[in-house]
Amino acid sequence: MVSEKIIYSILVVIILAGGASVGLLAGNAIGHTSSSSSTTQNIYSLTMVVQTDVQFNASVGGQPAFYVLQNGTLESSAMIYFPANTLIDLTIIDYDTGPAPLENNSYANVSGTVGGFEYVFNSTDPAGLNQSQVVTTYFQKATSINASNVAHTFTIPQLNLNLPLQPISTTITQFYLNQTGSYTWQCFAECGTGPLGQGASMETAGWMTGTVVVY
Ligand SMILES: [Cu+2]
């Protein structure tokens, strides 16, 4: 038990360190592109993390899950809150290593973001890249991801928001949600159990689906 606890603590530290450095990087990259604007704008920033092999239950075993990184901890994604009519800066760190088949290939396309693209940092693996390598080589502006290389999506169908996520990647997006209310968010990569991959995590709130509240 003691060693498990230590390993868990180390994992949390790695996740938090990774999140912080990527956040700084994103701030720089996006700050530079918008520096010509002189108006001050409220930005709501949120970081989410996809962890893999989280124990679902004894019969299912490990499943991937989305978490919200808040107050220094990974919290449930069953309810996610976003302010309406505010620029939302959402970073999603995906530690999952492999792709999953898409329910429909259109989920490989980015939609609902400012400019219709997302920034993809194509290695969340802490492999000792220096900052200049990261910025010049690994940051990509993408309007879609190769459909065979999507690990998960963060999708709010009713609000036309679709963010495809590559394996072992960090994705940075900016968007507005201009309609208050409660909406379902869902992953549309078939990453769950069963013949269609739509069981377990895919149908359980706080794993690969949940509610988004726009207030
Ligand atoms: Cu998924």
JSON list of C-alpha atoms and ligand atoms in Angstrom, two decimals:
[
{"chain": "A", "resi": 1, "resn": "MET", "atom": "CA", "xyz": [0.00, 0.00, 0.00]},
{"chain": "A", "resi": 2, "resn": "VAL", "atom": "CA", "xyz": [2.78, 2.40, 0.89]},
{"chain": "A", "resi": 3, "resn": "SER", "atom": "CA", "xyz": [4.56, 1.95, -2.42]},
{"chain": "A", "resi": 4, "resn": "GLU", "atom": "CA", "xyz": [1.29, 2.39, -4.33]},
{"chain": "A", "resi": 5, "resn": "LYS", "atom": "CA", "xyz": [0.73, 5.64, -2.52]},
{"chain": "A", "resi": 6, "resn": "ILE", "atom": "CA", "xyz": [4.19, 6.86, -3.41]},
{"chain": "A", "resi": 7, "resn": "ILE", "atom": "CA", "xyz": [3.77, 5.93, -7.05]},
{"chain": "A", "resi": 8, "resn": "TYR", "atom": "CA", "xyz": [0.42, 7.72, -7.13]},
{"chain": "A", "resi": 9, "resn": "SER", "atom": "CA", "xyz": [1.97, 10.85, -5.59]},
{"chain": "A", "resi": 10, "resn": "ILE", "atom": "CA", "xyz": [4.74, 10.84, -8.18]},
{"chain": "A", "resi": 11, "resn": "LEU", "atom": "CA", "xyz": [2.16, 10.49, -10.96]},
{"chain": "A", "resi": 12, "resn": "VAL", "atom": "CA", "xyz": [0.18, 13.44, -9.64]},
{"chain": "A", "resi": 13, "resn": "VAL", "atom": "CA", "xyz": [3.32, 15.57, -9.48]},
{"chain": "A", "resi": 14, "resn": "ILE", "atom": "CA", "xyz": [4.20, 14.64, -13.06]},
{"chain": "A", "resi": 15, "resn": "ILE", "atom": "CA", "xyz": [0.70, 15.49, -14.24]},
{"chain": "A", "resi": 16, "resn": "LEU", "atom": "CA", "xyz": [0.68, 18.83, -12.43]},
{"chain": "A", "resi": 17, "resn": "ALA", "atom": "CA", "xyz": [4.17, 19.72, -13.64]},
{"chain": "A", "resi": 18, "resn": "GLY", "atom": "CA", "xyz": [3.21, 18.79, -17.19]},
{"chain": "A", "resi": 19, "resn": "GLY", "atom": "CA", "xyz": [0.02, 20.82, -17.01]},
{"chain": "A", "resi": 20, "resn": "ALA", "atom": "CA", "xyz": [1.79, 23.88, -15.67]},
{"chain": "A", "resi": 21, "resn": "SER", "atom": "CA", "xyz": [4.53, 23.96, -18.27]},
{"chain": "A", "resi": 22, "resn": "VAL", "atom": "CA", "xyz": [2.18, 23.33, -21.16]},
{"chain": "A", "resi": 23, "resn": "GLY", "atom": "CA", "xyz": [-0.11, 26.04, -19.84]},
{"chain": "A", "resi": 24, "resn": "LEU", "atom": "CA", "xyz": [2.76, 28.54, -19.85]},
{"chain": "A", "resi": 25, "resn": "LEU", "atom": "CA", "xyz": [3.70, 27.53, -23.34]},
{"chain": "A", "resi": 26, "resn": "ALA", "atom": "CA", "xyz": [0.13, 27.92, -24.53]},
{"chain": "A", "resi": 27, "resn": "GLY", "atom": "CA", "xyz": [-0.10, 31.32, -22.90]},
{"chain": "A", "resi": 28, "resn": "ASN", "atom": "CA", "xyz": [2.96, 32.43, -24.82]},
{"chain": "A", "resi": 29, "resn": "ALA", "atom": "CA", "xyz": [1.86, 31.00, -28.14]},
{"chain": "A", "resi": 30, "resn": "ILE", "atom": "CA", "xyz": [-1.66, 32.34, -28.01]},
{"chain": "A", "resi": 31, "resn": "GLY", "atom": "CA", "xyz": [-0.59, 35.61, -26.38]},
{"chain": "A", "resi": 32, "resn": "HIS", "atom": "CA", "xyz": [1.76, 36.35, -29.26]},
{"chain": "A", "resi": 33, "resn": "THR", "atom": "CA", "xyz": [-0.85, 35.76, -31.92]},
{"chain": "A", "resi": 34, "resn": "SER", "atom": "CA", "xyz": [-3.38, 38.05, -30.24]},
{"chain": "A", "resi": 35, "resn": "SER", "atom": "CA", "xyz": [-0.95, 40.78, -29.14]},
{"chain": "A", "resi": 36, "resn": "SER", "atom": "CA", "xyz": [-2.11, 43.13, -31.90]},
{"chain": "A", "resi": 37, "resn": "SER", "atom": "CA", "xyz": [-5.46, 43.48, -30.13]},
{"chain": "A", "resi": 38, "resn": "SER", "atom": "CA", "xyz": [-5.50, 46.30, -27.59]},
{"chain": "A", "resi": 39, "resn": "THR", "atom": "CA", "xyz": [-8.83, 45.49, -25.93]},
{"chain": "A", "resi": 40, "resn": "THR", "atom": "CA", "xyz": [-8.88, 43.64, -22.64]},
{"chain": "A", "resi": 41, "resn": "GLN", "atom": "CA", "xyz": [-10.99, 40.52, -22.68]},
{"chain": "A", "resi": 42, "resn": "ASN", "atom": "CA", "xyz": [-12.05, 38.12, -19.97]},
{"chain": "A", "resi": 43, "resn": "ILE", "atom": "CA", "xyz": [-10.66, 34.68, -20.59]},
{"chain": "A", "resi": 44, "resn": "TYR", "atom": "CA", "xyz": [-11.90, 31.61, -18.75]},
{"chain": "A", "resi": 45, "resn": "SER", "atom": "CA", "xyz": [-9.16, 28.96, -18.64]},
{"chain": "A", "resi": 46, "resn": "LEU", "atom": "CA", "xyz": [-9.75, 25.31, -17.92]},
{"chain": "A", "resi": 47, "resn": "THR", "atom": "CA", "xyz": [-7.48, 22.27, -18.18]},
{"chain": "A", "resi": 48, "resn": "MET", "atom": "CA", "xyz": [-8.76, 18.74, -18.61]},
{"chain": "A", "resi": 49, "resn": "VAL", "atom": "CA", "xyz": [-6.75, 15.54, -18.47]},
{"chain": "A", "resi": 50, "resn": "VAL", "atom": "CA", "xyz": [-7.50, 12.16, -20.07]},
{"chain": "A", "resi": 51, "resn": "GLN", "atom": "CA", "xyz": [-6.04, 9.39, -17.98]},
{"chain": "A", "resi": 52, "resn": "THR", "atom": "CA", "xyz": [-6.00, 5.82, -19.12]},
{"chain": "A", "resi": 53, "resn": "ASP", "atom": "CA", "xyz": [-6.38, 2.54, -17.26]},
{"chain": "A", "resi": 54, "resn": "VAL", "atom": "CA", "xyz": [-8.46, 3.95, -14.43]},
{"chain": "A", "resi": 55, "resn": "GLN", "atom": "CA", "xyz": [-10.10, 1.05, -12.57]},
{"chain": "A", "resi": 56, "resn": "PHE", "atom": "CA", "xyz": [-13.77, 1.01, -13.70]},
{"chain": "A", "resi": 57, "resn": "ASN", "atom": "CA", "xyz": [-14.88, -2.03, -11.70]},
{"chain": "A", "resi": 58, "resn": "ALA", "atom": "CA", "xyz": [-13.72, -5.57, -11.03]},
{"chain": "A", "resi": 59, "resn": "SER", "atom": "CA", "xyz": [-15.32, -7.10, -14.14]},
{"chain": "A", "resi": 60, "resn": "VAL", "atom": "CA", "xyz": [-14.38, -4.33, -16.60]},
{"chain": "A", "resi": 61, "resn": "GLY", "atom": "CA", "xyz": [-10.93, -3.35, -15.33]},
{"chain": "A", "resi": 62, "resn": "GLY", "atom": "CA", "xyz": [-9.13, -0.29, -16.74]},
{"chain": "A", "resi": 63, "resn": "GLN", "atom": "CA", "xyz": [-10.90, 2.39, -18.77]},
{"chain": "A", "resi": 64, "resn": "PRO", "atom": "CA", "xyz": [-9.90, 5.87, -19.95]},
{"chain": "A", "resi": 65, "resn": "ALA", "atom": "CA", "xyz": [-11.52, 8.89, -18.29]},
{"chain": "A", "resi": 66, "resn": "PHE", "atom": "CA", "xyz": [-11.66, 12.66, -18.64]},
{"chain": "A", "resi": 67, "resn": "TYR", "atom": "CA", "xyz": [-10.87, 14.72, -15.55]},
{"chain": "A", "resi": 68, "resn": "VAL", "atom": "CA", "xyz": [-11.06, 18.43, -14.82]},
{"chain": "A", "resi": 69, "resn": "LEU", "atom": "CA", "xyz": [-7.82, 19.79, -13.36]},
{"chain": "A", "resi": 70, "resn": "GLN", "atom": "CA", "xyz": [-8.94, 22.17, -10.64]},
{"chain": "A", "resi": 71, "resn": "ASN", "atom": "CA", "xyz": [-7.45, 23.36, -7.36]},
{"chain": "A", "resi": 72, "resn": "GLY", "atom": "CA", "xyz": [-4.42, 21.20, -8.02]},
{"chain": "A", "resi": 73, "resn": "THR", "atom": "CA", "xyz": [-6.37, 17.96, -8.22]},
{"chain": "A", "resi": 74, "resn": "LEU", "atom": "CA", "xyz": [-8.03, 15.84, -10.87]},
{"chain": "A", "resi": 75, "resn": "GLU", "atom": "CA", "xyz": [-11.77, 16.24, -10.34]},
{"chain": "A", "resi": 76, "resn": "SER", "atom": "CA", "xyz": [-14.76, 14.50, -11.90]},
{"chain": "A", "resi": 77, "resn": "SER", "atom": "CA", "xyz": [-15.82, 15.55, -15.39]},
{"chain": "A", "resi": 78, "resn": "ALA", "atom": "CA", "xyz": [-19.45, 14.54, -14.72]},
{"chain": "A", "resi": 79, "resn": "MET", "atom": "CA", "xyz": [-20.39, 18.24, -14.48]},
{"chain": "A", "resi": 80, "resn": "ILE", "atom": "CA", "xyz": [-18.27, 20.85, -16.25]},
{"chain": "A", "resi": 81, "resn": "TYR", "atom": "CA", "xyz": [-19.06, 24.55, -15.88]},
{"chain": "A", "resi": 82, "resn": "PHE", "atom": "CA", "xyz": [-18.35, 27.22, -18.50]},
{"chain": "A", "resi": 83, "resn": "PRO", "atom": "CA", "xyz": [-19.37, 30.88, -18.51]},
{"chain": "A", "resi": 84, "resn": "ALA", "atom": "CA", "xyz": [-21.52, 32.02, -21.44]},
{"chain": "A", "resi": 85, "resn": "ASN", "atom": "CA", "xyz": [-20.34, 34.70, -23.87]},
{"chain": "A", "resi": 86, "resn": "THR", "atom": "CA", "xyz": [-16.75, 34.50, -22.59]},
{"chain": "A", "resi": 87, "resn": "LEU", "atom": "CA", "xyz": [-13.61, 33.45, -24.41]},
{"chain": "A", "resi": 88, "resn": "ILE", "atom": "CA", "xyz": [-12.88, 29.95, -23.10]},
{"chain": "A", "resi": 89, "resn": "ASP", "atom": "CA", "xyz": [-9.31, 28.71, -23.24]},
{"chain": "A", "resi": 90, "resn": "LEU", "atom": "CA", "xyz": [-9.52, 24.91, -22.89]},
{"chain": "A", "resi": 91, "resn": "THR", "atom": "CA", "xyz": [-6.41, 22.76, -22.70]},
{"chain": "A", "resi": 92, "resn": "ILE", "atom": "CA", "xyz": [-6.83, 18.99, -22.84]},
{"chain": "A", "resi": 93, "resn": "ILE", "atom": "CA", "xyz": [-3.87, 16.79, -21.93]},
{"chain": "A", "resi": 94, "resn": "ASP", "atom": "CA", "xyz": [-4.40, 13.29, -23.30]},
{"chain": "A", "resi": 95, "resn": "TYR", "atom": "CA", "xyz": [-2.17, 10.60, -21.82]},
{"chain": "A", "resi": 96, "resn": "ASP", "atom": "CA", "xyz": [-3.93, 7.81, -23.70]},
{"chain": "A", "resi": 97, "resn": "THR", "atom": "CA", "xyz": [-1.48, 6.08, -26.02]},
{"chain": "A", "resi": 98, "resn": "GLY", "atom": "CA", "xyz": [-3.70, 4.59, -28.69]},
{"chain": "A", "resi": 99, "resn": "PRO", "atom": "CA", "xyz": [-6.43, 5.61, -31.15]},
{"chain": "A", "resi": 100, "resn": "ALA", "atom": "CA", "xyz": [-10.00, 4.29, -31.10]},
{"chain": "A", "resi": 101, "resn": "PRO", "atom": "CA", "xyz": [-12.41, 3.96, -34.06]},
{"chain": "A", "resi": 102, "resn": "LEU", "atom": "CA", "xyz": [-14.65, 6.98, -34.58]},
{"chain": "A", "resi": 103, "resn": "GLU", "atom": "CA", "xyz": [-18.40, 6.57, -34.50]},
{"chain": "A", "resi": 104, "resn": "ASN", "atom": "CA", "xyz": [-18.36, 8.76, -37.62]},
{"chain": "A", "resi": 105, "resn": "ASN", "atom": "CA", "xyz": [-15.31, 10.17, -39.40]},
{"chain": "A", "resi": 106, "resn": "SER", "atom": "CA", "xyz": [-16.72, 13.70, -39.23]},
{"chain": "A", "resi": 107, "resn": "TYR", "atom": "CA", "xyz": [-15.68, 13.67, -35.56]},
{"chain": "A", "resi": 108, "resn": "ALA", "atom": "CA", "xyz": [-12.08, 13.96, -36.81]},
{"chain": "A", "resi": 109, "resn": "ASN", "atom": "CA", "xyz": [-12.89, 17.56, -37.80]},
{"chain": "A", "resi": 110, "resn": "VAL", "atom": "CA", "xyz": [-12.54, 20.46, -35.39]},
{"chain": "A", "resi": 111, "resn": "SER", "atom": "CA", "xyz": [-15.70, 22.52, -35.05]},
{"chain": "A", "resi": 112, "resn": "GLY", "atom": "CA", "xyz": [-17.03, 25.31, -32.89]},
{"chain": "A", "resi": 113, "resn": "THR", "atom": "CA", "xyz": [-13.66, 26.92, -32.05]},
{"chain": "A", "resi": 114, "resn": "VAL", "atom": "CA", "xyz": [-12.38, 30.41, -32.81]},
{"chain": "A", "resi": 115, "resn": "GLY", "atom": "CA", "xyz": [-11.00, 30.15, -36.35]},
{"chain": "A", "resi": 116, "resn": "GLY", "atom": "CA", "xyz": [-12.18, 26.54, -36.67]},
{"chain": "A", "resi": 117, "resn": "PHE", "atom": "CA", "xyz": [-8.85, 25.11, -35.50]},
{"chain": "A", "resi": 118, "resn": "GLU", "atom": "CA", "xyz": [-7.13, 23.71, -32.43]},
{"chain": "A", "resi": 119, "resn": "TYR", "atom": "CA", "xyz": [-3.46, 23.78, -31.44]},
{"chain": "A", "resi": 120, "resn": "VAL", "atom": "CA", "xyz": [-1.98, 20.32, -31.08]},
{"chain": "A", "resi": 121, "resn": "PHE", "atom": "CA", "xyz": [1.19, 19.72, -29.14]},
{"chain": "A", "resi": 122, "resn": "ASN", "atom": "CA", "xyz": [1.98, 16.33, -30.50]},
{"chain": "A", "resi": 123, "resn": "SER", "atom": "CA", "xyz": [3.82, 14.84, -27.57]},
{"chain": "A", "resi": 124, "resn": "THR", "atom": "CA", "xyz": [2.67, 14.93, -24.00]},
{"chain": "A", "resi": 125, "resn": "ASP", "atom": "CA", "xyz": [5.24, 12.28, -23.26]},
{"chain": "A", "resi": 126, "resn": "PRO", "atom": "CA", "xyz": [7.81, 14.02, -21.02]},
{"chain": "A", "resi": 127, "resn": "ALA", "atom": "CA", "xyz": [10.70, 13.00, -23.26]},
{"chain": "A", "resi": 128, "resn": "GLY", "atom": "CA", "xyz": [13.02, 15.88, -22.43]},
{"chain": "A", "resi": 129, "resn": "LEU", "atom": "CA", "xyz": [12.30, 18.13, -25.41]},
{"chain": "A", "resi": 130, "resn": "ASN", "atom": "CA", "xyz": [13.62, 21.64, -24.95]},
{"chain": "A", "resi": 131, "resn": "GLN", "atom": "CA", "xyz": [11.27, 24.58, -25.35]},
{"chain": "A", "resi": 132, "resn": "SER", "atom": "CA", "xyz": [12.48, 25.72, -28.79]},
{"chain": "A", "resi": 133, "resn": "GLN", "atom": "CA", "xyz": [11.99, 22.21, -30.18]},
{"chain": "A", "resi": 134, "resn": "VAL", "atom": "CA", "xyz": [8.50, 22.11, -28.75]},
{"chain": "A", "resi": 135, "resn": "VAL", "atom": "CA", "xyz": [7.44, 25.44, -30.23]},
{"chain": "A", "resi": 136, "resn": "THR", "atom": "CA", "xyz": [8.99, 25.13, -33.67]},
{"chain": "A", "resi": 137, "resn": "THR", "atom": "CA", "xyz": [8.54, 21.45, -34.33]},
{"chain": "A", "resi": 138, "resn": "TYR", "atom": "CA", "xyz": [5.67, 20.06, -32.37]},
{"chain": "A", "resi": 139, "resn": "PHE", "atom": "CA", "xyz": [3.01, 22.74, -32.15]},
{"chain": "A", "resi": 140, "resn": "GLN", "atom": "CA", "xyz": [0.53, 22.36, -34.99]},
{"chain": "A", "resi": 141, "resn": "LYS", "atom": "CA", "xyz": [-2.54, 24.32, -35.87]},
{"chain": "A", "resi": 142, "resn": "ALA", "atom": "CA", "xyz": [-5.08, 21.72, -37.00]},
{"chain": "A", "resi": 143, "resn": "THR", "atom": "CA", "xyz": [-8.58, 21.93, -38.46]},
{"chain": "A", "resi": 144, "resn": "SER", "atom": "CA", "xyz": [-8.80, 18.14, -38.37]},
{"chain": "A", "resi": 145, "resn": "ILE", "atom": "CA", "xyz": [-6.93, 15.10, -37.11]},
{"chain": "A", "resi": 146, "resn": "ASN", "atom": "CA", "xyz": [-6.31, 11.99, -39.19]},
{"chain": "A", "resi": 147, "resn": "ALA", "atom": "CA", "xyz": [-9.41, 9.88, -38.47]},
{"chain": "A", "resi": 148, "resn": "SER", "atom": "CA", "xyz": [-7.27, 6.80, -37.79]},
{"chain": "A", "resi": 149, "resn": "ASN", "atom": "CA", "xyz": [-5.31, 8.69, -35.14]},
{"chain": "A", "resi": 150, "resn": "VAL", "atom": "CA", "xyz": [-8.03, 10.02, -32.85]},
{"chain": "A", "resi": 151, "resn": "ALA", "atom": "CA", "xyz": [-7.87, 8.70, -29.29]},
{"chain": "A", "resi": 152, "resn": "HIS", "atom": "CA", "xyz": [-10.87, 10.60, -27.90]},
{"chain": "A", "resi": 153, "resn": "THR", "atom": "CA", "xyz": [-13.06, 13.56, -28.73]},
{"chain": "A", "resi": 154, "resn": "PHE", "atom": "CA", "xyz": [-14.51, 16.20, -26.46]},
{"chain": "A", "resi": 155, "resn": "THR", "atom": "CA", "xyz": [-17.82, 16.93, -28.12]},
{"chain": "A", "resi": 156, "resn": "ILE", "atom": "CA", "xyz": [-20.90, 18.94, -27.18]},
{"chain": "A", "resi": 157, "resn": "PRO", "atom": "CA", "xyz": [-23.21, 17.98, -30.06]},
{"chain": "A", "resi": 158, "resn": "GLN", "atom": "CA", "xyz": [-25.96, 20.50, -29.28]},
{"chain": "A", "resi": 159, "resn": "LEU", "atom": "CA", "xyz": [-23.45, 23.37, -29.33]},
{"chain": "A", "resi": 160, "resn": "ASN", "atom": "CA", "xyz": [-21.60, 22.07, -32.40]},
{"chain": "A", "resi": 161, "resn": "LEU", "atom": "CA", "xyz": [-18.32, 21.88, -30.49]},
{"chain": "A", "resi": 162, "resn": "ASN", "atom": "CA", "xyz": [-16.03, 19.02, -31.52]},
{"chain": "A", "resi": 163, "resn": "LEU", "atom": "CA", "xyz": [-12.41, 18.67, -30.40]},
{"chain": "A", "resi": 164, "resn": "PRO", "atom": "CA", "xyz": [-10.60, 15.54, -31.69]},
{"chain": "A", "resi": 165, "resn": "LEU", "atom": "CA", "xyz": [-7.64, 14.47, -29.53]},
{"chain": "A", "resi": 166, "resn": "GLN", "atom": "CA", "xyz": [-4.56, 12.63, -30.70]},
{"chain": "A", "resi": 167, "resn": "PRO", "atom": "CA", "xyz": [-2.90, 9.96, -28.53]},
{"chain": "A", "resi": 168, "resn": "ILE", "atom": "CA", "xyz": [-0.30, 11.37, -26.09]},
{"chain": "A", "resi": 169, "resn": "SER", "atom": "CA", "xyz": [-1.02, 14.96, -26.99]},
{"chain": "A", "resi": 170, "resn": "THR", "atom": "CA", "xyz": [-1.99, 18.28, -25.56]},
{"chain": "A", "resi": 171, "resn": "THR", "atom": "CA", "xyz": [-4.71, 20.17, -27.40]},
{"chain": "A", "resi": 172, "resn": "ILE", "atom": "CA", "xyz": [-5.34, 23.86, -26.86]},
{"chain": "A", "resi": 173, "resn": "THR", "atom": "CA", "xyz": [-8.53, 25.46, -28.06]},
{"chain": "A", "resi": 174, "resn": "GLN", "atom": "CA", "xyz": [-10.41, 28.70, -27.77]},
{"chain": "A", "resi": 175, "resn": "PHE", "atom": "CA", "xyz": [-14.16, 29.00, -28.17]},
{"chain": "A", "resi": 176, "resn": "TYR", "atom": "CA", "xyz": [-17.28, 30.78, -27.00]},
{"chain": "A", "resi": 177, "resn": "LEU", "atom": "CA", "xyz": [-20.46, 29.16, -25.75]},
{"chain": "A", "resi": 178, "resn": "ASN", "atom": "CA", "xyz": [-23.21, 31.69, -26.34]},
{"chain": "A", "resi": 179, "resn": "GLN", "atom": "CA", "xyz": [-26.22, 29.75, -25.09]},
{"chain": "A", "resi": 180, "resn": "THR", "atom": "CA", "xyz": [-26.87, 29.15, -21.40]},
{"chain": "A", "resi": 181, "resn": "GLY", "atom": "CA", "xyz": [-28.26, 25.78, -20.32]},
{"chain": "A", "resi": 182, "resn": "SER", "atom": "CA", "xyz": [-27.27, 22.16, -19.66]},
{"chain": "A", "resi": 183, "resn": "TYR", "atom": "CA", "xyz": [-25.85, 20.05, -22.45]},
{"chain": "A", "resi": 184, "resn": "THR", "atom": "CA", "xyz": [-24.42, 16.58, -22.79]},
{"chain": "A", "resi": 185, "resn": "TRP", "atom": "CA", "xyz": [-20.74, 16.22, -23.61]},
{"chain": "A", "resi": 186, "resn": "GLN", "atom": "CA", "xyz": [-19.55, 12.93, -25.09]},
{"chain": "A", "resi": 187, "resn": "CYS", "atom": "CA", "xyz": [-16.47, 11.26, -26.55]},
{"chain": "A", "resi": 188, "resn": "PHE", "atom": "CA", "xyz": [-17.21, 9.89, -30.03]},
{"chain": "A", "resi": 189, "resn": "ALA", "atom": "CA", "xyz": [-14.17, 7.63, -30.34]},
{"chain": "A", "resi": 190, "resn": "GLU", "atom": "CA", "xyz": [-15.33, 4.15, -29.42]},
{"chain": "A", "resi": 191, "resn": "CYS", "atom": "CA", "xyz": [-13.00, 3.74, -26.48]},
{"chain": "A", "resi": 192, "resn": "GLY", "atom": "CA", "xyz": [-15.30, 1.74, -24.16]},
{"chain": "A", "resi": 193, "resn": "THR", "atom": "CA", "xyz": [-16.15, -1.92, -23.82]},
{"chain": "A", "resi": 194, "resn": "GLY", "atom": "CA", "xyz": [-18.32, -4.24, -25.93]},
{"chain": "A", "resi": 195, "resn": "PRO", "atom": "CA", "xyz": [-18.38, -5.02, -29.67]},
{"chain": "A", "resi": 196, "resn": "LEU", "atom": "CA", "xyz": [-19.06, -1.36, -30.58]},
{"chain": "A", "resi": 197, "resn": "GLY", "atom": "CA", "xyz": [-16.79, 0.05, -27.89]},
{"chain": "A", "resi": 198, "resn": "GLN", "atom": "CA", "xyz": [-19.68, 2.03, -26.47]},
{"chain": "A", "resi": 199, "resn": "GLY", "atom": "CA", "xyz": [-20.01, 0.43, -23.04]},
{"chain": "A", "resi": 200, "resn": "ALA", "atom": "CA", "xyz": [-18.57, 1.18, -19.60]},
{"chain": "A", "resi": 201, "resn": "SER", "atom": "CA", "xyz": [-16.68, 4.51, -19.70]},
{"chain": "A", "resi": 202, "resn": "MET", "atom": "CA", "xyz": [-18.53, 5.62, -22.86]},
{"chain": "A", "resi": 203, "resn": "GLU", "atom": "CA", "xyz": [-21.89, 5.56, -21.11]},
{"chain": "A", "resi": 204, "resn": "THR", "atom": "CA", "xyz": [-20.85, 6.65, -17.63]},
{"chain": "A", "resi": 205, "resn": "ALA", "atom": "CA", "xyz": [-20.94, 10.28, -16.48]},
{"chain": "A", "resi": 206, "resn": "GLY", "atom": "CA", "xyz": [-17.52, 11.49, -15.41]},
{"chain": "A", "resi": 207, "resn": "TRP", "atom": "CA", "xyz": [-15.70, 9.12, -17.75]},
{"chain": "A", "resi": 208, "resn": "MET", "atom": "CA", "xyz": [-16.38, 9.67, -21.47]},
{"chain": "A", "resi": 209, "resn": "THR", "atom": "CA", "xyz": [-19.65, 11.59, -21.10]},
{"chain": "A", "resi": 210, "resn": "GLY", "atom": "CA", "xyz": [-21.25, 14.05, -18.73]},
{"chain": "A", "resi": 211, "resn": "THR", "atom": "CA", "xyz": [-23.02, 17.38, -18.50]},
{"chain": "A", "resi": 212, "resn": "VAL", "atom": "CA", "xyz": [-21.76, 20.80, -19.47]},
{"chain": "A", "resi": 213, "resn": "VAL", "atom": "CA", "xyz": [-23.48, 23.68, -17.70]},
{"chain": "A", "resi": 214, "resn": "VAL", "atom": "CA", "xyz": [-23.20, 27.03, -19.49]},
{"chain": "A", "resi": 215, "resn": "TYR", "atom": "CA", "xyz": [-24.09, 29.76, -17.01]},
{"chain": "B", "resi": 1, "resn": "CU", "atom": "CU", "xyz": [-13.02, 8.32, -25.47]}
]
